[in-house]
């Protein structure tokens, strides 16, 4: 076996996603996607094929051996010389590559973690600058994360060493996820404090800033920033789930290997969700306290802070004064500014008052909100919609005619206020044969709570779009929804590729739990 330790995980992951994007572009441009070759169909985290430098079978040791480089399982000398490639079915070769990719990418990830610890965390100058509590917030439990990765990698290596044809890796993923991967939840939940501490240290301690800059310039770091090393664990646990999904798409249906892959995927999904919740919980609590301080109630006070409440959207809209008949009047004086705070279970309607405060004059449970788009009434009434509170603060029905600053802002408010309202295109969960899709070609970091952060090569169903360049999408691999700029992606035009993406998605998320448990328990005995 080989080592991919020539690449740090950040580089490895970037190459992988870029290849995935190019593969889909190629497939999308073909009239018949069934004609694609095996290499085109398999997104790989590996680097391009390189010449094998050492013809003798290298020792299996992804942790230490960093000389030889292969990018595919079928390029290994043992595999090449065994004649196995002429015996195995093409689908089995694809599956071998998907399992091999999970192993080699873990080796690359372990290398990057090791660099974070040895090059940054254990640097003597840095240790002298940082107080013990600062170092703890900055590096959290990264030593535990690295130990877990090492143990996981050793088990994966042992499995690959048993036979040139890899029997399975998802059983190992399952065991490690259940027994060891909780360290990821601890690390990722600390992310909000970690980011804040890092910014604060850069600002307050010139010596810290200087040492970090010098360490980043070391050739070992290959031009990568310190912060790119800090976010590795969260990126890896998410990527691991996608690698298991890739295996799951290639195993035989209703087989033991499918059952094991489903079990591993389910456990990884639980860990990823717990990581996401950990990050959100930390930032949400602080945000709710901040909002509570800004609100003054003109009506009966509503307690804002609650463990089960968080902000979905906030912002200014123009409220139209007077009865609906005054729609015919084309004057901007009809509108006055109001400010909305929309939580997952509550809407609070305010007017901004001096001193960065907001006076609350109405509220309603989110479940009792209805929205209705106004037909285009000319320029002054463009982007206007009606918000109905079925039961407001006075226990009566109330209506507000609201004007947004743009079409996208209007649609974003309407979808946030009434999430069950039908979108322009139907969600994939309705199991429609076709739906517009887009693949992400530029990463995007959400700027608002109703936006969706995107990673390279994410594939999403388009649920709605606006004329001013925004898309409301649902990501296939985790069903997360949100808005993002349309310039971040490329639409997938080939209906066969869209259908294939949906089919794979249904397979990954199928909920035949009884069959899964039955096969899973048999497989682990």
Short mmCIF file of C-alpha atoms in Angstrom, two decimals:
data_model
loop_
_atom_site.label_atom_id
_atom_site.label_comp_id
_atom_site.label_asym_id
_atom_site.label_seq_id
_atom_site.Cartn_x
_atom_site.Cartn_y
_atom_site.Cartn_z
CA UNK A 1 0.00 0.00 0.00
CA UNK A 2 0.98 3.64 -0.38
CA UNK A 3 1.03 6.92 1.39
CA UNK A 4 -0.59 10.17 0.33
CA UNK A 5 1.30 12.10 2.94
CA UNK A 6 2.82 14.30 0.26
CA UNK A 7 -0.45 16.25 0.44
CA UNK A 8 -1.89 18.00 3.46
CA UNK A 9 -5.59 17.33 3.94
CA UNK A 10 -6.59 20.86 2.90
CA UNK A 11 -4.89 20.35 -0.50
CA UNK A 12 -6.18 16.79 -0.79
CA UNK A 13 -9.77 17.85 -0.12
CA UNK A 14 -9.55 20.76 -2.55
CA UNK A 15 -8.24 18.51 -5.35
CA UNK A 16 -11.00 16.02 -4.65
CA UNK A 17 -13.86 18.49 -4.82
CA UNK A 18 -12.44 20.19 -7.92
CA UNK A 19 -12.27 16.79 -9.63
CA UNK A 20 -15.84 16.06 -8.56
CA UNK A 21 -17.03 19.35 -10.10
CA UNK A 22 -15.19 18.64 -13.38
CA UNK A 23 -16.61 15.08 -13.48
CA UNK A 24 -20.18 16.42 -13.17
CA UNK A 25 -19.51 19.10 -15.79
CA UNK A 26 -18.33 16.39 -18.18
CA UNK A 27 -21.32 14.15 -17.45
CA UNK A 28 -23.72 17.08 -17.74
CA UNK A 29 -22.38 18.00 -21.19
CA UNK A 30 -22.90 14.49 -22.56
CA UNK A 31 -26.14 13.61 -24.28
CA UNK A 32 -26.10 10.09 -22.83
CA UNK A 33 -24.60 10.01 -19.33
CA UNK A 34 -24.60 6.19 -19.40
CA UNK A 35 -21.62 6.35 -21.76
CA UNK A 36 -19.33 7.79 -19.07
CA UNK A 37 -16.32 5.70 -18.19
CA UNK A 38 -15.76 4.32 -14.66
CA UNK A 39 -13.12 6.90 -13.84
CA UNK A 40 -15.48 9.71 -14.81
CA UNK A 41 -18.27 8.41 -12.60
CA UNK A 42 -16.20 8.09 -9.46
CA UNK A 43 -15.44 11.35 -7.65
CA UNK A 44 -12.05 10.88 -6.02
CA UNK A 45 -10.26 12.64 -3.22
CA UNK A 46 -7.02 11.49 -4.75
CA UNK A 47 -4.42 13.47 -6.63
CA UNK A 48 -3.83 12.91 -10.38
CA UNK A 49 -2.11 9.70 -11.45
CA UNK A 50 1.61 9.84 -10.89
CA UNK A 51 4.43 7.50 -11.83
CA UNK A 52 5.05 4.70 -9.37
CA UNK A 53 8.50 5.37 -8.02
CA UNK A 54 9.07 2.11 -6.17
CA UNK A 55 8.27 -1.10 -8.05
CA UNK A 56 8.67 -3.36 -4.98
CA UNK A 57 5.42 -3.70 -2.95
CA UNK A 58 5.72 -0.93 -0.34
CA UNK A 59 5.02 -1.57 3.34
CA UNK A 60 1.51 -0.77 4.48
CA UNK A 61 2.03 2.27 6.60
CA UNK A 62 0.08 5.39 5.80
CA UNK A 63 1.24 7.00 9.03
CA UNK A 64 4.95 7.09 8.33
CA UNK A 65 5.75 6.23 4.71
CA UNK A 66 5.68 9.43 2.69
CA UNK A 67 7.77 8.58 -0.35
CA UNK A 68 5.59 6.68 -2.80
CA UNK A 69 2.37 8.17 -4.16
CA UNK A 70 -0.56 6.47 -5.85
CA UNK A 71 -3.97 7.91 -6.46
CA UNK A 72 -6.03 4.78 -7.05
CA UNK A 73 -6.37 1.33 -5.53
CA UNK A 74 -5.89 -0.20 -8.99
CA UNK A 75 -2.47 1.52 -9.27
CA UNK A 76 -1.04 -0.40 -6.29
CA UNK A 77 1.77 -2.78 -7.38
CA UNK A 78 0.13 -5.72 -5.55
CA UNK A 79 -3.15 -5.11 -7.38
CA UNK A 80 -1.42 -4.62 -10.75
CA UNK A 81 0.63 -7.82 -10.46
CA UNK A 82 -2.16 -10.02 -9.03
CA UNK A 83 -4.29 -10.09 -12.19
CA UNK A 84 -7.34 -9.33 -10.04
CA UNK A 85 -8.37 -6.38 -12.25
CA UNK A 86 -9.25 -8.75 -15.10
CA UNK A 87 -11.46 -10.84 -12.78
CA UNK A 88 -13.39 -8.15 -10.85
CA UNK A 89 -16.54 -6.57 -12.25
CA UNK A 90 -16.27 -2.81 -13.05
CA UNK A 91 -18.77 -2.02 -10.23
CA UNK A 92 -16.59 -3.87 -7.70
CA UNK A 93 -13.51 -1.93 -8.86
CA UNK A 94 -15.43 1.33 -8.33
CA UNK A 95 -16.38 0.15 -4.84
CA UNK A 96 -12.75 -0.73 -4.06
CA UNK A 97 -11.72 2.79 -5.12
CA UNK A 98 -14.40 4.38 -2.91
CA UNK A 99 -13.24 2.37 0.14
CA UNK A 100 -9.57 3.02 -0.63
CA UNK A 101 -10.28 6.74 -0.88
CA UNK A 102 -11.70 6.78 2.66
CA UNK A 103 -8.47 5.20 3.97
CA UNK A 104 -6.01 7.42 2.07
CA UNK A 105 -7.91 10.60 2.91
CA UNK A 106 -7.77 9.68 6.63
CA UNK A 107 -3.97 9.38 6.29
CA UNK A 108 -3.77 12.85 4.75
CA UNK A 109 -6.06 14.26 7.46
CA UNK A 110 -3.91 12.67 10.19
CA UNK A 111 -0.82 14.30 8.68
CA UNK A 112 -2.45 17.75 8.83
CA UNK A 113 -3.58 17.20 12.43
CA UNK A 114 -0.07 16.11 13.35
CA UNK A 115 1.29 19.35 11.86
CA UNK A 116 -1.24 21.43 13.81
CA UNK A 117 -0.01 19.84 17.04
CA UNK A 118 3.76 19.54 16.42
CA UNK A 119 4.29 22.76 14.44
CA UNK A 120 1.83 25.13 16.14
CA UNK A 121 0.52 23.82 19.46
CA UNK A 122 3.88 22.52 20.73
CA UNK A 123 5.95 25.47 19.50
CA UNK A 124 8.00 26.73 22.45
CA UNK A 125 7.70 30.43 21.57
CA UNK A 126 3.93 30.11 21.23
CA UNK A 127 3.69 28.29 24.56
CA UNK A 128 5.44 31.19 26.31
CA UNK A 129 3.12 33.79 24.76
CA UNK A 130 -0.15 31.99 25.50
CA UNK A 131 -1.72 31.67 28.90
CA UNK A 132 -2.80 28.09 29.69
CA UNK A 133 -6.50 29.02 29.44
CA UNK A 134 -5.93 30.75 26.06
CA UNK A 135 -4.12 27.70 24.69
CA UNK A 136 -6.98 25.48 25.91
CA UNK A 137 -9.63 27.54 24.10
CA UNK A 138 -7.50 27.78 20.95
CA UNK A 139 -6.57 24.10 20.64
CA UNK A 140 -9.40 22.53 22.65
CA UNK A 141 -9.20 18.70 22.73
CA UNK A 142 -7.21 18.39 19.48
CA UNK A 143 -4.90 15.80 21.10
CA UNK A 144 -7.93 13.56 21.70
CA UNK A 145 -9.07 14.10 18.10
CA UNK A 146 -5.61 13.17 16.80
CA UNK A 147 -5.45 10.04 18.98
CA UNK A 148 -8.86 8.96 17.66
CA UNK A 149 -7.74 9.55 14.06
CA UNK A 150 -4.56 7.51 14.61
CA UNK A 151 -6.46 4.56 16.10
CA UNK A 152 -9.03 4.72 13.29
CA UNK A 153 -6.31 4.86 10.62
CA UNK A 154 -4.42 1.89 12.10
CA UNK A 155 -7.60 -0.23 12.01
CA UNK A 156 -8.26 0.83 8.42
CA UNK A 157 -4.67 -0.01 7.43
CA UNK A 158 -4.93 -3.41 9.07
CA UNK A 159 -8.07 -4.15 7.05
CA UNK A 160 -6.39 -3.13 3.78
CA UNK A 161 -3.39 -5.30 4.68
CA UNK A 162 -5.57 -8.42 5.15
CA UNK A 163 -6.35 -8.80 1.45
CA UNK A 164 -5.61 -6.88 -1.74
CA UNK A 165 -9.38 -6.85 -2.32
CA UNK A 166 -10.77 -4.76 0.56
CA UNK A 167 -13.66 -6.63 2.20
CA UNK A 168 -15.30 -3.57 3.85
CA UNK A 169 -14.40 -0.39 5.74
CA UNK A 170 -17.84 0.76 6.90
CA UNK A 171 -17.92 -1.71 9.82
CA UNK A 172 -14.73 -0.02 11.13
CA UNK A 173 -16.27 3.43 10.52
CA UNK A 174 -19.37 2.32 12.46
CA UNK A 175 -17.41 1.02 15.47
CA UNK A 176 -15.20 4.10 15.71
CA UNK A 177 -18.10 6.52 15.24
CA UNK A 178 -20.11 4.87 18.03
CA UNK A 179 -17.19 4.42 20.44
CA UNK A 180 -14.76 7.27 19.78
CA UNK A 181 -16.07 10.09 17.55
CA UNK A 182 -17.77 12.01 20.38
CA UNK A 183 -14.42 13.88 20.66
CA UNK A 184 -15.45 15.68 17.44
CA UNK A 185 -18.60 17.06 19.10
CA UNK A 186 -16.50 18.50 21.95
CA UNK A 187 -14.02 20.08 19.53
CA UNK A 188 -16.57 21.55 17.13
CA UNK A 189 -18.86 22.88 19.89
CA UNK A 190 -15.93 25.01 21.02
CA UNK A 191 -15.65 26.61 17.55
CA UNK A 192 -17.41 29.89 18.42
CA UNK A 193 -15.09 30.53 21.38
CA UNK A 194 -12.08 29.33 19.38
CA UNK A 195 -12.70 31.82 16.54
CA UNK A 196 -13.29 34.65 18.98
CA UNK A 197 -10.17 33.84 21.01
CA UNK A 198 -8.06 33.69 17.85
CA UNK A 199 -9.28 37.11 16.63
CA UNK A 200 -8.76 38.59 20.09
CA UNK A 201 -5.21 37.22 20.36
CA UNK A 202 -4.28 38.58 16.91
CA UNK A 203 -5.62 41.96 17.98
CA UNK A 204 -4.23 42.13 21.54
CA UNK A 205 -0.90 40.28 21.33
CA UNK A 206 1.53 41.44 18.61
CA UNK A 207 3.98 38.70 19.67
CA UNK A 208 1.30 36.02 19.01
CA UNK A 209 0.55 37.55 15.62
CA UNK A 210 4.24 37.57 14.71
CA UNK A 211 4.89 33.93 15.73
CA UNK A 212 1.79 32.65 13.90
CA UNK A 213 2.85 34.53 10.73
CA UNK A 214 6.35 33.04 10.92
CA UNK A 215 5.03 29.51 11.49
CA UNK A 216 2.61 29.86 8.56
CA UNK A 217 5.54 30.79 6.27
CA UNK A 218 7.29 27.47 6.99
CA UNK A 219 7.38 25.32 3.81
CA UNK A 220 5.74 22.49 5.81
CA UNK A 221 2.49 24.51 5.83
CA UNK A 222 2.49 24.84 2.03
CA UNK A 223 1.07 28.36 2.19
CA UNK A 224 -1.93 27.27 4.31
CA UNK A 225 -3.16 29.43 7.18
CA UNK A 226 -3.22 28.46 10.87
CA UNK A 227 -7.03 28.82 10.87
CA UNK A 228 -7.31 26.27 8.03
CA UNK A 229 -5.70 23.74 10.40
CA UNK A 230 -8.02 24.67 13.28
CA UNK A 231 -11.18 23.87 11.28
CA UNK A 232 -9.91 20.48 10.05
CA UNK A 233 -11.92 18.28 12.48
CA UNK A 234 -15.28 19.75 11.49
CA UNK A 235 -14.44 19.49 7.79
CA UNK A 236 -13.28 15.90 8.21
CA UNK A 237 -16.30 14.56 10.08
CA UNK A 238 -18.60 16.08 7.43
CA UNK A 239 -16.44 14.73 4.59
CA UNK A 240 -16.30 11.27 6.17
CA UNK A 241 -20.09 11.12 5.99
CA UNK A 242 -19.92 11.95 2.25
CA UNK A 243 -17.24 9.30 1.67
CA UNK A 244 -19.50 6.68 3.30
CA UNK A 245 -22.35 7.94 1.09
CA UNK A 246 -20.08 7.39 -1.92
CA UNK A 247 -19.47 3.78 -0.81
CA UNK A 248 -23.19 3.29 -0.14
CA UNK A 249 -24.03 4.32 -3.71
CA UNK A 250 -21.72 1.58 -5.03
CA UNK A 251 -22.48 -1.45 -2.83
CA UNK A 252 -24.96 -4.07 -3.98
CA UNK A 253 -28.53 -3.38 -2.85
CA UNK A 254 -29.87 -5.47 0.07
CA UNK A 255 -26.36 -6.84 0.76
CA UNK A 256 -24.57 -7.03 4.11
CA UNK A 257 -22.20 -4.31 2.91
CA UNK A 258 -25.13 -2.03 2.18
CA UNK A 259 -26.47 -2.65 5.68
CA UNK A 260 -23.09 -1.83 7.25
CA UNK A 261 -22.74 1.31 5.15
CA UNK A 262 -26.25 2.44 6.16
CA UNK A 263 -25.42 1.84 9.84
CA UNK A 264 -22.14 3.77 9.56
CA UNK A 265 -23.85 6.61 7.68
CA UNK A 266 -26.63 6.85 10.27
CA UNK A 267 -24.14 7.10 13.16
CA UNK A 268 -21.99 9.67 11.32
CA UNK A 269 -25.10 11.72 10.56
CA UNK A 270 -25.91 11.74 14.29
CA UNK A 271 -22.39 13.01 15.12
CA UNK A 272 -22.49 15.68 12.35
CA UNK A 273 -25.90 16.90 13.59
CA UNK A 274 -24.62 17.04 17.18
CA UNK A 275 -21.59 19.05 15.94
CA UNK A 276 -23.85 21.50 14.11
CA UNK A 277 -26.14 21.82 17.13
CA UNK A 278 -23.13 22.38 19.40
CA UNK A 279 -21.92 25.31 17.26
CA UNK A 280 -25.40 26.81 16.95
CA UNK A 281 -26.24 26.49 20.64
CA UNK A 282 -23.20 28.49 21.75
CA UNK A 283 -23.85 31.40 19.37
CA UNK A 284 -27.66 31.33 19.70
CA UNK A 285 -27.70 31.79 23.48
CA UNK A 286 -25.51 34.90 23.26
CA UNK A 287 -27.59 36.28 20.40
CA UNK A 288 -30.88 35.84 22.30
CA UNK A 289 -29.50 37.67 25.36
CA UNK A 290 -28.37 40.54 23.11
CA UNK A 291 -31.81 40.82 21.43
CA UNK A 292 -33.68 40.70 24.77
CA UNK A 293 -31.69 43.73 25.97
CA UNK A 294 -32.75 45.76 22.89
CA UNK A 295 -36.51 45.15 23.15
CA UNK A 296 -39.00 47.42 24.96
CA UNK A 297 -42.60 46.22 25.07
CA UNK A 298 -45.47 48.56 24.30
CA UNK A 299 -47.77 45.52 24.61
CA UNK A 300 -47.79 42.77 27.25
CA UNK A 301 -44.21 41.59 27.66
CA UNK A 302 -43.18 38.27 26.07
CA UNK A 303 -40.17 36.40 27.56
CA UNK A 304 -37.71 36.14 24.67
CA UNK A 305 -34.95 33.91 26.06
CA UNK A 306 -35.70 30.20 25.90
CA UNK A 307 -33.47 27.14 25.38
CA UNK A 308 -35.65 26.03 22.47
CA UNK A 309 -35.81 29.42 20.70
CA UNK A 310 -33.45 30.92 18.14
CA UNK A 311 -33.44 33.72 15.58
CA UNK A 312 -34.36 32.87 11.97
CA UNK A 313 -34.41 36.33 10.41
CA UNK A 314 -34.42 39.99 11.38
CA UNK A 315 -34.66 43.18 9.37
CA UNK A 316 -36.47 46.27 8.29
CA UNK A 317 -39.57 46.36 6.08
CA UNK A 318 -41.90 49.17 5.02
CA UNK A 319 -45.41 48.94 6.44
CA UNK A 320 -48.25 50.39 4.40
CA UNK A 321 -50.60 52.62 6.42
CA UNK A 322 -54.36 52.85 5.93
CA UNK A 323 -56.92 50.36 4.60
CA UNK A 324 -56.28 48.09 1.62
CA UNK A 325 -58.37 50.37 -0.62
CA UNK A 326 -55.56 52.93 -0.45
CA UNK A 327 -53.47 50.60 -2.64
CA UNK A 328 -54.50 52.78 -5.56
CA UNK A 329 -52.63 55.76 -4.11
CA UNK A 330 -49.13 55.83 -5.59
CA UNK A 331 -47.21 57.67 -2.89
CA UNK A 332 -44.31 56.61 -0.73
CA UNK A 333 -45.80 58.46 2.25
CA UNK A 334 -48.12 55.48 2.60
CA UNK A 335 -45.21 53.48 4.02
CA UNK A 336 -43.45 53.67 7.37
CA UNK A 337 -40.54 51.61 8.65
CA UNK A 338 -41.06 48.62 10.93
CA UNK A 339 -38.58 46.05 12.19
CA UNK A 340 -39.22 42.30 12.48
CA UNK A 341 -37.53 39.69 14.67
CA UNK A 342 -38.58 36.23 13.51
CA UNK A 343 -37.73 33.32 15.80
CA UNK A 344 -38.39 29.62 15.13
CA UNK A 345 -41.62 29.82 17.16
CA UNK A 346 -42.45 33.54 17.47
CA UNK A 347 -42.70 36.77 15.45
CA UNK A 348 -42.08 40.12 17.16
CA UNK A 349 -43.03 43.33 15.28
CA UNK A 350 -41.30 46.55 16.38
CA UNK A 351 -40.43 50.11 15.53
CA UNK A 352 -36.85 51.24 15.93
CA UNK A 353 -36.40 53.90 18.62
CA UNK A 354 -33.30 55.93 19.59
CA UNK A 355 -30.43 54.20 21.40
CA UNK A 356 -30.38 51.06 19.23
CA UNK A 357 -33.64 49.91 20.87
CA UNK A 358 -36.81 48.43 19.43
CA UNK A 359 -40.33 49.06 20.70
CA UNK A 360 -42.52 45.96 20.33
CA UNK A 361 -46.11 46.71 19.28
CA UNK A 362 -47.32 43.28 18.13
CA UNK A 363 -46.40 39.59 18.18
CA UNK A 364 -47.75 36.18 17.15
CA UNK A 365 -46.76 32.51 17.29
CA UNK A 366 -44.95 31.56 14.07
CA UNK A 367 -47.43 28.74 13.41
CA UNK A 368 -50.23 31.33 13.17
CA UNK A 369 -48.70 33.38 10.36
CA UNK A 370 -49.90 33.44 6.75
CA UNK A 371 -48.42 35.31 3.79
CA UNK A 372 -49.81 36.31 0.43
CA UNK A 373 -47.98 37.88 -2.51
CA UNK A 374 -49.55 41.01 -4.01
CA UNK A 375 -50.01 41.07 -7.76
CA UNK A 376 -47.68 43.63 -9.36
CA UNK A 377 -49.30 47.02 -8.79
CA UNK A 378 -46.62 49.20 -10.38
CA UNK A 379 -43.29 50.46 -9.08
CA UNK A 380 -44.34 51.83 -5.69
CA UNK A 381 -46.11 48.56 -4.81
CA UNK A 382 -43.46 46.22 -6.25
CA UNK A 383 -42.20 43.59 -3.79
CA UNK A 384 -45.22 44.05 -1.53
CA UNK A 385 -46.80 41.14 0.36
CA UNK A 386 -49.52 40.73 2.97
CA UNK A 387 -48.68 39.22 6.36
CA UNK A 388 -51.65 37.90 8.34
CA UNK A 389 -51.43 37.14 12.05
CA UNK A 390 -54.25 34.70 12.77
CA UNK A 391 -53.91 35.51 16.45
CA UNK A 392 -51.85 38.52 17.51
CA UNK A 393 -50.88 39.95 20.90
CA UNK A 394 -54.50 41.13 21.43
CA UNK A 395 -55.86 37.65 20.56
CA UNK A 396 -57.35 38.88 17.31
CA UNK A 397 -56.53 38.59 13.61
CA UNK A 398 -54.36 41.35 12.15
CA UNK A 399 -53.03 42.10 8.66
CA UNK A 400 -49.94 44.03 7.59
CA UNK A 401 -49.12 45.11 4.07
CA UNK A 402 -45.33 45.04 3.86
CA UNK A 403 -42.88 46.23 1.21
CA UNK A 404 -39.40 44.70 0.86
CA UNK A 405 -36.37 46.36 -0.70
CA UNK A 406 -36.05 43.72 -3.48
CA UNK A 407 -37.73 40.66 -4.92
CA UNK A 408 -35.25 38.32 -3.18
CA UNK A 409 -35.82 40.04 0.18
CA UNK A 410 -39.59 39.68 -0.24
CA UNK A 411 -39.35 35.98 -1.11
CA UNK A 412 -36.90 35.34 1.72
CA UNK A 413 -39.28 36.92 4.23
CA UNK A 414 -42.27 35.03 2.84
CA UNK A 415 -40.52 31.63 3.02
CA UNK A 416 -39.18 32.34 6.53
CA UNK A 417 -42.55 33.58 7.84
CA UNK A 418 -44.54 30.69 6.36
CA UNK A 419 -42.12 27.78 5.73
CA UNK A 420 -44.83 25.33 4.64
CA UNK A 421 -45.95 27.59 1.82
CA UNK A 422 -45.46 25.95 -1.58
CA UNK A 423 -42.25 27.02 -3.32
CA UNK A 424 -41.83 27.54 -7.07
CA UNK A 425 -40.32 24.06 -7.49
CA UNK A 426 -41.28 21.09 -5.33
CA UNK A 427 -38.80 19.57 -2.89
CA UNK A 428 -37.11 16.27 -3.75
CA UNK A 429 -38.85 14.67 -0.76
CA UNK A 430 -42.03 14.62 -2.87
CA UNK A 431 -40.16 12.05 -5.02
CA UNK A 432 -40.79 13.89 -8.25
CA UNK A 433 -38.93 12.48 -11.24
CA UNK A 434 -37.25 15.80 -12.01
CA UNK A 435 -36.46 19.08 -10.28
CA UNK A 436 -33.95 21.85 -11.17
CA UNK A 437 -30.52 21.16 -9.61
CA UNK A 438 -27.33 23.14 -9.12
CA UNK A 439 -23.79 22.19 -8.13
CA UNK A 440 -21.65 24.54 -6.06
CA UNK A 441 -18.49 25.75 -7.85
CA UNK A 442 -17.56 28.49 -5.35
CA UNK A 443 -17.74 28.00 -1.57
CA UNK A 444 -20.14 30.34 0.23
CA UNK A 445 -20.34 31.34 3.89
CA UNK A 446 -23.85 32.23 5.08
CA UNK A 447 -24.19 35.90 6.09
CA UNK A 448 -27.75 35.67 7.48
CA UNK A 449 -29.60 32.99 9.48
CA UNK A 450 -31.82 32.11 6.48
CA UNK A 451 -28.81 31.52 4.20
CA UNK A 452 -27.02 28.24 3.55
CA UNK A 453 -23.23 27.84 3.67
CA UNK A 454 -21.99 25.88 0.66
CA UNK A 455 -18.98 23.63 0.14
CA UNK A 456 -17.45 22.98 -3.27
CA UNK A 457 -19.26 20.18 -5.20
CA UNK A 458 -22.43 20.33 -3.05
CA UNK A 459 -25.47 19.38 -5.14
CA UNK A 460 -28.78 21.08 -4.35
CA UNK A 461 -32.35 21.01 -5.56
CA UNK A 462 -33.56 24.48 -6.54
CA UNK A 463 -36.81 25.18 -4.69
CA UNK A 464 -37.15 28.85 -5.64
CA UNK A 465 -35.19 31.55 -7.41
CA UNK A 466 -35.43 35.32 -7.80
CA UNK A 467 -34.80 37.68 -10.71
CA UNK A 468 -32.11 39.47 -8.71
CA UNK A 469 -29.74 36.52 -8.38
CA UNK A 470 -30.73 34.43 -5.33
CA UNK A 471 -31.65 30.73 -5.06
CA UNK A 472 -33.52 28.90 -2.30
CA UNK A 473 -32.08 25.40 -2.31
CA UNK A 474 -32.17 22.06 -0.51
CA UNK A 475 -28.85 20.23 -0.31
CA UNK A 476 -29.20 16.58 -1.30
CA UNK A 477 -26.79 15.01 1.17
CA UNK A 478 -28.37 16.44 4.36
CA UNK A 479 -31.65 18.14 3.29
CA UNK A 480 -30.52 21.47 4.79
CA UNK A 481 -32.32 24.43 3.19
CA UNK A 482 -31.40 28.06 2.70
CA UNK A 483 -30.68 30.96 0.34
CA UNK A 484 -27.44 31.58 -1.54
CA UNK A 485 -26.32 33.73 -4.52
CA UNK A 486 -26.95 31.98 -7.86
CA UNK A 487 -23.39 32.96 -8.92
CA UNK A 488 -22.05 30.32 -6.49
CA UNK A 489 -23.23 27.44 -8.65
CA UNK A 490 -23.82 25.95 -12.09
CA UNK A 491 -27.18 24.46 -13.00
CA UNK A 492 -27.18 20.74 -13.88
CA UNK A 493 -28.92 20.64 -17.26
CA UNK A 494 -28.81 16.93 -18.09
CA UNK A 495 -32.09 15.32 -16.83
CA UNK A 496 -30.42 11.89 -16.58
CA UNK A 497 -27.76 13.24 -14.24
CA UNK A 498 -30.44 14.96 -12.12
CA UNK A 499 -32.41 11.70 -11.95
CA UNK A 500 -29.24 9.79 -10.99
CA UNK A 501 -28.50 12.29 -8.20
CA UNK A 502 -32.03 11.89 -6.83
CA UNK A 503 -31.93 8.11 -7.04
CA UNK A 504 -28.64 8.02 -5.10
CA UNK A 505 -30.08 10.43 -2.55
CA UNK A 506 -33.16 8.27 -1.93
CA UNK A 507 -30.94 5.25 -1.49
CA UNK A 508 -28.72 6.94 1.08
CA UNK A 509 -31.68 8.20 3.08
CA UNK A 510 -34.04 5.26 2.74
CA UNK A 511 -35.66 4.42 6.04
CA UNK A 512 -36.15 0.65 5.91
CA UNK A 513 -35.02 0.45 9.54
CA UNK A 514 -36.21 -3.07 10.28
CA UNK A 515 -34.27 -4.55 7.35
CA UNK A 516 -31.26 -2.42 8.27
CA UNK A 517 -31.23 -3.58 11.89
CA UNK A 518 -31.71 -7.23 10.93
CA UNK A 519 -28.86 -7.21 8.40
CA UNK A 520 -26.71 -4.95 10.58
CA UNK A 521 -26.80 -7.16 13.65
CA UNK A 522 -26.04 -10.22 11.51
CA UNK A 523 -23.11 -8.43 9.89
CA UNK A 524 -21.52 -7.39 13.20
CA UNK A 525 -21.79 -10.83 14.88
#
